[in-house]
Amino acid sequence: MRAEAAAGRAGGIVGLVPTMGFFHEGHLSLMRAARAECGLAVVSLFVNPTQFGPGEDLAAYPKDFDRDCALAAAEGIDIMFAPEPGEVYASDHATFVNVERITAGLCGASRPVHFRGVATVVAKLFNICRPRRAYFGLKDYQQARAIETMIRDLNFDVDLVRCPIVREPDGVAMSSRNTYLSPEERRAAPVLRRSLVAAGQGIERGERDAGAVARQLCHAIETEPLARVDYAEVVDADSLAPLTRIGRAALLAVAVQIGRARLIDNLVVETAS
Ligand code: PAF
């Protein structure tokens, strides 16, 4: 991979799309962006064990390597980098990247080791693939902010390209974990987007009390009997710090358990004041 990346860098820009596989339109949109902008387009496929906590879905994470390879090839991806866990982590691996503050709340509060694992593996992928650009989807908004912070703080020569959330026609954000939903649970899943849009409209009508918006968001999700709210919060869109009053750019972020699936979604609301 290093040799291919060095040759790619000599000829132009290397673009990396880090993934855990089981591709859907969201992944393909990142690949299309990388393909359009980079001389060498690399997709990494690695289900990273260090970002899963005990009792999470590491063993159950959906996989279909042959289908993924075919989809990436159809998007014109040059290299699919799919290492084995033992190639990525030495048995006595001892070094981790911890992005502080920005990973403390939201998903970091209920998944304490998650972002340490994400930042560590992304740093490793950057060092192995040496991309100039890396493509991240904004469904995982906190992940994108954490990696932007890591890039700045550790002086990686990488531009993170933020890519918009890709949704199903009923508004559900695409996610490999949607496959965990039964048909009945899948019918309940649009409640996340619906509640976010309604809360965003409240802000557009002039609501500036972040606590009131978060409560509205939570109540709207709880109208769906199959949904259990993990968090429904209104935070600053840059620092991800909790807000009391909504200022320039707020992130409305939710994590909701529906059956076996923990679904996340978000909405950035920008206001003039
Ligand atoms: O978003 C993901 O799929 C993963 O967190 C990532 C960035 C590939 C790191 O394992």
mmCIF file of C-alpha atoms and ligand atoms in Angstrom:
data_model
loop_
_atom_site.group_PDB
_atom_site.id
_atom_site.type_symbol
_atom_site.label_atom_id
_atom_site.label_comp_id
_atom_site.label_asym_id
_atom_site.label_seq_id
_atom_site.Cartn_x
_atom_site.Cartn_y
_atom_site.Cartn_z
ATOM 1 C CA MET A 1 0.000 0.000 0.000
ATOM 2 C CA ARG A 2 2.866 2.346 0.875
ATOM 3 C CA ALA A 3 4.585 1.719 -2.463
ATOM 4 C CA GLU A 4 1.352 2.259 -4.415
ATOM 5 C CA ALA A 5 0.638 5.462 -2.448
ATOM 6 C CA ALA A 6 4.167 6.783 -3.134
ATOM 7 C CA ALA A 7 3.704 6.135 -6.855
ATOM 8 C CA GLY A 8 0.254 7.774 -6.690
ATOM 9 C CA ARG A 9 1.660 10.849 -4.923
ATOM 10 C CA ALA A 10 4.310 11.221 -7.608
ATOM 11 C CA GLY A 11 1.584 11.355 -10.254
ATOM 12 C CA GLY A 12 -0.987 13.521 -8.454
ATOM 13 C CA ILE A 13 -3.301 13.588 -5.460
ATOM 14 C CA VAL A 14 -4.047 10.506 -3.370
ATOM 15 C CA GLY A 15 -7.603 10.447 -2.023
ATOM 16 C CA LEU A 16 -8.692 8.101 0.780
ATOM 17 C CA VAL A 17 -12.198 6.966 1.645
ATOM 18 C CA PRO A 18 -11.943 5.169 5.007
ATOM 19 C CA THR A 19 -14.782 2.648 5.470
ATOM 20 C CA MET A 20 -15.816 -0.405 7.424
ATOM 21 C CA GLY A 21 -17.446 -1.913 4.328
ATOM 22 C CA PHE A 22 -20.951 -3.168 3.530
ATOM 23 C CA PHE A 23 -21.314 -0.319 1.091
ATOM 24 C CA HIS A 24 -24.439 1.735 0.492
ATOM 25 C CA GLU A 25 -25.089 4.924 -1.484
ATOM 26 C CA GLY A 26 -23.453 6.984 1.284
ATOM 27 C CA HIS A 27 -20.131 5.201 0.779
ATOM 28 C CA LEU A 28 -20.512 5.374 -2.990
ATOM 29 C CA SER A 29 -21.017 9.157 -2.826
ATOM 30 C CA LEU A 30 -17.679 9.474 -0.980
ATOM 31 C CA MET A 31 -16.013 7.284 -3.601
ATOM 32 C CA ARG A 32 -17.448 9.395 -6.427
ATOM 33 C CA ALA A 33 -16.066 12.556 -4.817
ATOM 34 C CA ALA A 34 -12.636 10.951 -4.365
ATOM 35 C CA ARG A 35 -12.674 9.596 -7.924
ATOM 36 C CA ALA A 36 -13.578 13.027 -9.339
ATOM 37 C CA GLU A 37 -10.911 14.924 -7.382
ATOM 38 C CA CYS A 38 -7.917 12.594 -7.048
ATOM 39 C CA GLY A 39 -5.408 10.876 -9.315
ATOM 40 C CA LEU A 40 -5.277 7.794 -7.083
ATOM 41 C CA ALA A 41 -8.547 6.921 -5.338
ATOM 42 C CA VAL A 42 -8.116 4.507 -2.424
ATOM 43 C CA VAL A 43 -10.866 2.923 -0.338
ATOM 44 C CA SER A 44 -9.889 1.286 2.928
ATOM 45 C CA LEU A 45 -12.122 -1.474 4.237
ATOM 46 C CA PHE A 46 -11.354 -2.412 7.807
ATOM 47 C CA VAL A 47 -13.783 -3.215 10.608
ATOM 48 C CA ASN A 48 -11.714 -1.611 13.296
ATOM 49 C CA PRO A 49 -11.927 -3.561 16.563
ATOM 50 C CA THR A 50 -10.617 -0.749 18.771
ATOM 51 C CA GLN A 51 -13.608 1.507 18.106
ATOM 52 C CA PHE A 52 -16.121 -1.056 19.399
ATOM 53 C CA GLY A 53 -16.767 -1.255 23.134
ATOM 54 C CA PRO A 54 -17.549 -4.468 25.034
ATOM 55 C CA GLY A 55 -21.042 -5.723 24.107
ATOM 56 C CA GLU A 56 -21.173 -3.657 20.887
ATOM 57 C CA ASP A 57 -21.736 -5.125 17.413
ATOM 58 C CA LEU A 58 -18.142 -5.884 16.306
ATOM 59 C CA ALA A 59 -18.858 -9.600 15.677
ATOM 60 C CA ALA A 60 -22.244 -8.901 14.048
ATOM 61 C CA TYR A 61 -21.072 -6.019 11.842
ATOM 62 C CA PRO A 62 -22.408 -6.787 8.328
ATOM 63 C CA LYS A 63 -19.880 -7.913 5.725
ATOM 64 C CA ASP A 64 -19.938 -8.712 2.010
ATOM 65 C CA PHE A 65 -16.420 -8.367 0.678
ATOM 66 C CA ASP A 66 -17.085 -9.528 -2.900
ATOM 67 C CA ARG A 67 -20.066 -7.181 -3.321
ATOM 68 C CA ASP A 68 -18.027 -4.301 -1.833
ATOM 69 C CA CYS A 69 -15.145 -4.953 -4.259
ATOM 70 C CA ALA A 70 -17.550 -4.980 -7.217
ATOM 71 C CA LEU A 71 -19.223 -1.724 -6.100
ATOM 72 C CA ALA A 72 -15.880 0.037 -5.556
ATOM 73 C CA ALA A 73 -14.617 -1.173 -8.938
ATOM 74 C CA ALA A 74 -17.796 0.119 -10.604
ATOM 75 C CA GLU A 75 -17.034 3.567 -9.099
ATOM 76 C CA GLY A 76 -13.575 3.445 -10.675
ATOM 77 C CA ILE A 77 -11.690 3.106 -7.372
ATOM 78 C CA ASP A 78 -8.018 2.299 -7.982
ATOM 79 C CA ILE A 79 -7.179 0.445 -4.781
ATOM 80 C CA MET A 80 -9.240 -1.359 -2.193
ATOM 81 C CA PHE A 81 -7.027 -1.606 0.888
ATOM 82 C CA ALA A 82 -8.466 -4.317 3.127
ATOM 83 C CA PRO A 83 -5.916 -5.372 5.737
ATOM 84 C CA GLU A 84 -6.419 -8.057 8.373
ATOM 85 C CA PRO A 85 -6.618 -6.956 12.038
ATOM 86 C CA GLY A 86 -3.225 -8.575 12.731
ATOM 87 C CA GLU A 87 -1.638 -6.443 9.985
ATOM 88 C CA VAL A 88 -3.035 -3.242 11.477
ATOM 89 C CA TYR A 89 -2.497 -3.912 15.180
ATOM 90 C CA ALA A 90 0.523 -5.653 16.677
ATOM 91 C CA SER A 91 -0.495 -8.085 19.407
ATOM 92 C CA ASP A 92 1.097 -5.715 21.945
ATOM 93 C CA HIS A 93 -0.187 -2.500 20.313
ATOM 94 C CA ALA A 94 0.252 0.244 22.894
ATOM 95 C CA THR A 95 -0.263 3.637 21.209
ATOM 96 C CA PHE A 96 -3.598 5.420 20.879
ATOM 97 C CA VAL A 97 -4.733 8.827 19.649
ATOM 98 C CA ASN A 98 -7.097 10.583 22.008
ATOM 99 C CA VAL A 99 -8.872 13.700 20.727
ATOM 100 C CA GLU A 100 -10.039 15.462 23.865
ATOM 101 C CA ARG A 101 -13.126 17.627 24.540
ATOM 102 C CA ILE A 102 -14.798 17.275 21.133
ATOM 103 C CA THR A 103 -15.252 13.540 21.785
ATOM 104 C CA ALA A 104 -16.466 13.917 25.373
ATOM 105 C CA GLY A 105 -20.194 14.352 24.721
ATOM 106 C CA LEU A 106 -22.781 12.984 22.275
ATOM 107 C CA CYS A 107 -21.657 9.516 21.077
ATOM 108 C CA GLY A 108 -18.488 9.768 23.177
ATOM 109 C CA ALA A 109 -20.571 9.802 26.375
ATOM 110 C CA SER A 110 -22.261 6.459 25.678
ATOM 111 C CA ARG A 111 -19.377 4.908 23.691
ATOM 112 C CA PRO A 112 -16.319 5.777 25.814
ATOM 113 C CA VAL A 113 -13.631 4.006 23.740
ATOM 114 C CA HIS A 114 -15.168 4.708 20.335
ATOM 115 C CA PHE A 115 -13.425 7.894 19.222
ATOM 116 C CA ARG A 116 -10.056 6.812 20.602
ATOM 117 C CA GLY A 117 -10.319 3.767 18.318
ATOM 118 C CA VAL A 118 -11.494 5.846 15.350
ATOM 119 C CA ALA A 119 -8.744 8.465 15.712
ATOM 120 C CA THR A 120 -6.095 5.772 16.168
ATOM 121 C CA VAL A 121 -7.077 3.783 13.092
ATOM 122 C CA VAL A 122 -7.537 6.895 10.935
ATOM 123 C CA ALA A 123 -4.063 8.117 11.969
ATOM 124 C CA LYS A 124 -2.690 4.707 10.993
ATOM 125 C CA LEU A 125 -4.556 4.780 7.655
ATOM 126 C CA PHE A 126 -3.204 8.276 6.977
ATOM 127 C CA ASN A 127 0.333 7.063 7.685
ATOM 128 C CA ILE A 128 -0.071 3.971 5.512
ATOM 129 C CA CYS A 129 -1.997 5.481 2.558
ATOM 130 C CA ARG A 130 -0.532 9.005 2.809
ATOM 131 C CA PRO A 131 -3.617 10.698 1.267
ATOM 132 C CA ARG A 132 -3.735 14.417 0.520
ATOM 133 C CA ARG A 133 -7.531 14.307 0.823
ATOM 134 C CA ALA A 134 -9.757 12.123 2.988
ATOM 135 C CA TYR A 135 -13.504 11.838 2.531
ATOM 136 C CA PHE A 136 -15.885 11.622 5.496
ATOM 137 C CA GLY A 137 -19.685 11.614 5.564
ATOM 138 C CA LEU A 138 -21.476 14.062 7.835
ATOM 139 C CA LYS A 139 -23.878 11.498 9.294
ATOM 140 C CA ASP A 140 -20.938 10.865 11.636
ATOM 141 C CA TYR A 141 -20.590 14.597 12.292
ATOM 142 C CA GLN A 142 -18.747 14.166 15.596
ATOM 143 C CA GLN A 143 -16.313 11.760 13.934
ATOM 144 C CA ALA A 144 -15.600 14.310 11.178
ATOM 145 C CA ARG A 145 -14.976 17.058 13.780
ATOM 146 C CA ALA A 146 -12.738 14.735 15.797
ATOM 147 C CA ILE A 147 -10.654 13.864 12.734
ATOM 148 C CA GLU A 148 -10.456 17.526 11.656
ATOM 149 C CA THR A 149 -9.134 18.307 15.132
ATOM 150 C CA MET A 150 -6.631 15.451 14.986
ATOM 151 C CA ILE A 151 -5.428 16.596 11.551
ATOM 152 C CA ARG A 152 -4.839 20.103 12.892
ATOM 153 C CA ASP A 153 -3.302 19.074 16.211
ATOM 154 C CA LEU A 154 -0.969 16.394 14.818
ATOM 155 C CA ASN A 155 -0.051 18.311 11.629
ATOM 156 C CA PHE A 156 -1.260 15.726 9.160
ATOM 157 C CA ASP A 157 -0.930 17.066 5.615
ATOM 158 C CA VAL A 158 -4.490 16.009 4.807
ATOM 159 C CA ASP A 159 -7.618 17.958 3.874
ATOM 160 C CA LEU A 160 -10.752 16.392 5.275
ATOM 161 C CA VAL A 161 -13.529 16.670 2.695
ATOM 162 C CA ARG A 162 -16.951 16.821 4.376
ATOM 163 C CA CYS A 163 -19.586 15.007 2.328
ATOM 164 C CA PRO A 164 -23.348 15.441 2.811
ATOM 165 C CA ILE A 165 -25.559 12.824 4.443
ATOM 166 C CA VAL A 166 -27.168 10.511 1.891
ATOM 167 C CA ARG A 167 -30.751 9.577 2.727
ATOM 168 C CA GLU A 168 -33.357 7.021 1.742
ATOM 169 C CA PRO A 169 -36.476 8.512 0.084
ATOM 170 C CA ASP A 170 -38.259 8.558 3.482
ATOM 171 C CA GLY A 171 -35.435 10.581 5.065
ATOM 172 C CA VAL A 172 -33.603 7.802 6.926
ATOM 173 C CA ALA A 173 -29.843 8.415 6.811
ATOM 174 C CA MET A 174 -28.066 5.573 5.031
ATOM 175 C CA SER A 175 -26.104 3.347 7.385
ATOM 176 C CA SER A 176 -24.786 -0.204 7.285
ATOM 177 C CA ARG A 177 -26.564 -0.658 10.634
ATOM 178 C CA ASN A 178 -29.995 -0.091 9.017
ATOM 179 C CA THR A 179 -29.768 -3.776 8.020
ATOM 180 C CA TYR A 180 -30.323 -4.672 11.708
ATOM 181 C CA LEU A 181 -33.882 -3.239 11.532
ATOM 182 C CA SER A 182 -36.911 -5.506 11.139
ATOM 183 C CA PRO A 183 -39.533 -4.237 8.639
ATOM 184 C CA GLU A 184 -41.572 -2.781 11.520
ATOM 185 C CA GLU A 185 -38.507 -1.080 13.032
ATOM 186 C CA ARG A 186 -37.522 0.253 9.614
ATOM 187 C CA ARG A 187 -40.953 1.900 9.373
ATOM 188 C CA ALA A 188 -40.234 3.613 12.720
ATOM 189 C CA ALA A 189 -36.783 4.919 11.676
ATOM 190 C CA PRO A 190 -37.896 8.122 9.828
ATOM 191 C CA VAL A 191 -38.780 9.544 13.258
ATOM 192 C CA LEU A 192 -35.156 10.723 13.643
ATOM 193 C CA ARG A 193 -35.148 12.951 10.550
ATOM 194 C CA ARG A 194 -38.755 14.077 11.081
ATOM 195 C CA SER A 195 -37.991 15.210 14.646
ATOM 196 C CA LEU A 196 -34.772 16.982 13.605
ATOM 197 C CA VAL A 197 -36.544 18.881 10.818
ATOM 198 C CA ALA A 198 -39.386 19.922 13.151
ATOM 199 C CA ALA A 199 -36.892 21.145 15.779
ATOM 200 C CA GLY A 200 -34.933 23.015 13.081
ATOM 201 C CA GLN A 201 -38.128 24.719 11.955
ATOM 202 C CA GLY A 202 -38.688 25.856 15.548
ATOM 203 C CA ILE A 203 -35.283 27.589 15.455
ATOM 204 C CA GLU A 204 -36.079 29.148 12.088
ATOM 205 C CA ARG A 205 -39.269 30.574 13.629
ATOM 206 C CA GLY A 206 -37.166 32.265 16.311
ATOM 207 C CA GLU A 207 -36.694 29.784 19.164
ATOM 208 C CA ARG A 208 -33.228 30.363 20.702
ATOM 209 C CA ASP A 209 -33.490 28.380 23.950
ATOM 210 C CA ALA A 210 -31.310 25.320 23.278
ATOM 211 C CA GLY A 211 -32.806 23.382 26.199
ATOM 212 C CA ALA A 212 -36.332 23.912 24.857
ATOM 213 C CA VAL A 213 -35.282 22.736 21.387
ATOM 214 C CA ALA A 214 -33.560 19.636 22.818
ATOM 215 C CA ARG A 215 -36.678 18.777 24.861
ATOM 216 C CA GLN A 216 -38.890 19.225 21.793
ATOM 217 C CA LEU A 217 -36.544 16.958 19.831
ATOM 218 C CA CYS A 218 -36.589 14.293 22.519
ATOM 219 C CA HIS A 219 -40.399 14.355 22.911
ATOM 220 C CA ALA A 220 -40.898 14.157 19.144
ATOM 221 C CA ILE A 221 -38.709 11.024 18.965
ATOM 222 C CA GLU A 222 -40.459 9.490 21.974
ATOM 223 C CA THR A 223 -43.799 9.644 20.129
ATOM 224 C CA GLU A 224 -42.482 6.607 18.251
ATOM 225 C CA PRO A 225 -43.029 3.615 20.596
ATOM 226 C CA LEU A 226 -40.127 1.569 19.155
ATOM 227 C CA ALA A 227 -37.596 4.377 19.619
ATOM 228 C CA ARG A 228 -35.464 4.767 22.770
ATOM 229 C CA VAL A 229 -33.539 8.051 22.900
ATOM 230 C CA ASP A 230 -29.848 7.740 23.810
ATOM 231 C CA TYR A 231 -29.344 11.487 23.402
ATOM 232 C CA ALA A 232 -31.052 14.422 21.712
ATOM 233 C CA GLU A 233 -28.864 17.499 22.059
ATOM 234 C CA VAL A 234 -28.221 20.974 20.761
ATOM 235 C CA VAL A 235 -24.515 21.841 20.672
ATOM 236 C CA ASP A 236 -22.187 24.330 19.036
ATOM 237 C CA ALA A 237 -21.512 23.084 15.496
ATOM 238 C CA ASP A 238 -17.733 23.629 15.817
ATOM 239 C CA SER A 239 -16.777 22.843 19.400
ATOM 240 C CA LEU A 240 -19.706 20.450 20.027
ATOM 241 C CA ALA A 241 -20.010 22.078 23.465
ATOM 242 C CA PRO A 242 -23.555 22.158 24.887
ATOM 243 C CA LEU A 243 -25.407 25.411 24.188
ATOM 244 C CA THR A 244 -27.807 27.304 26.393
ATOM 245 C CA ARG A 245 -28.683 29.896 23.742
ATOM 246 C CA ILE A 246 -28.610 29.073 20.044
ATOM 247 C CA GLY A 247 -26.080 31.254 18.275
ATOM 248 C CA ARG A 248 -24.641 31.273 14.779
ATOM 249 C CA ALA A 249 -24.409 27.556 13.992
ATOM 250 C CA ALA A 250 -26.001 24.863 16.100
ATOM 251 C CA LEU A 251 -25.814 21.116 15.627
ATOM 252 C CA LEU A 252 -28.960 19.189 16.502
ATOM 253 C CA ALA A 253 -27.757 15.637 17.088
ATOM 254 C CA VAL A 254 -29.587 12.457 18.048
ATOM 255 C CA ALA A 255 -28.777 8.833 18.791
ATOM 256 C CA VAL A 256 -31.730 6.492 19.036
ATOM 257 C CA GLN A 257 -31.960 2.777 19.726
ATOM 258 C CA ILE A 258 -34.545 1.026 17.554
ATOM 259 C CA GLY A 259 -34.455 -2.716 18.121
ATOM 260 C CA ARG A 260 -30.835 -3.865 17.741
ATOM 261 C CA ALA A 261 -29.799 -0.764 15.795
ATOM 262 C CA ARG A 262 -28.366 2.361 17.343
ATOM 263 C CA LEU A 263 -29.100 5.029 14.743
ATOM 264 C CA ILE A 264 -27.591 8.509 14.636
ATOM 265 C CA ASP A 265 -28.561 11.588 12.657
ATOM 266 C CA ASN A 266 -28.055 15.331 12.845
ATOM 267 C CA LEU A 267 -28.961 18.703 11.406
ATOM 268 C CA VAL A 268 -26.883 21.881 11.311
ATOM 269 C CA VAL A 269 -28.990 25.018 11.742
ATOM 270 C CA GLU A 270 -27.417 28.360 10.904
ATOM 271 C CA THR A 271 -28.987 31.578 12.139
ATOM 272 C CA ALA A 272 -28.170 35.230 11.545
ATOM 273 C CA SER A 273 -28.091 35.858 15.341
HETATM 274 O O1 PAF B 1 -16.993 5.815 9.711
HETATM 275 C C1 PAF B 1 -16.450 4.685 9.669
HETATM 276 O O2 PAF B 1 -16.838 3.811 8.898
HETATM 277 C C2 PAF B 1 -15.302 4.378 10.608
HETATM 278 O O3 PAF B 1 -15.479 4.986 11.851
HETATM 279 C C3 PAF B 1 -13.924 4.721 10.026
HETATM 280 C C4 PAF B 1 -13.783 6.207 9.759
HETATM 281 C C5 PAF B 1 -13.714 3.949 8.734
HETATM 282 C C6 PAF B 1 -12.815 4.315 10.994
HETATM 283 O O4 PAF B 1 -12.844 2.957 11.260
#
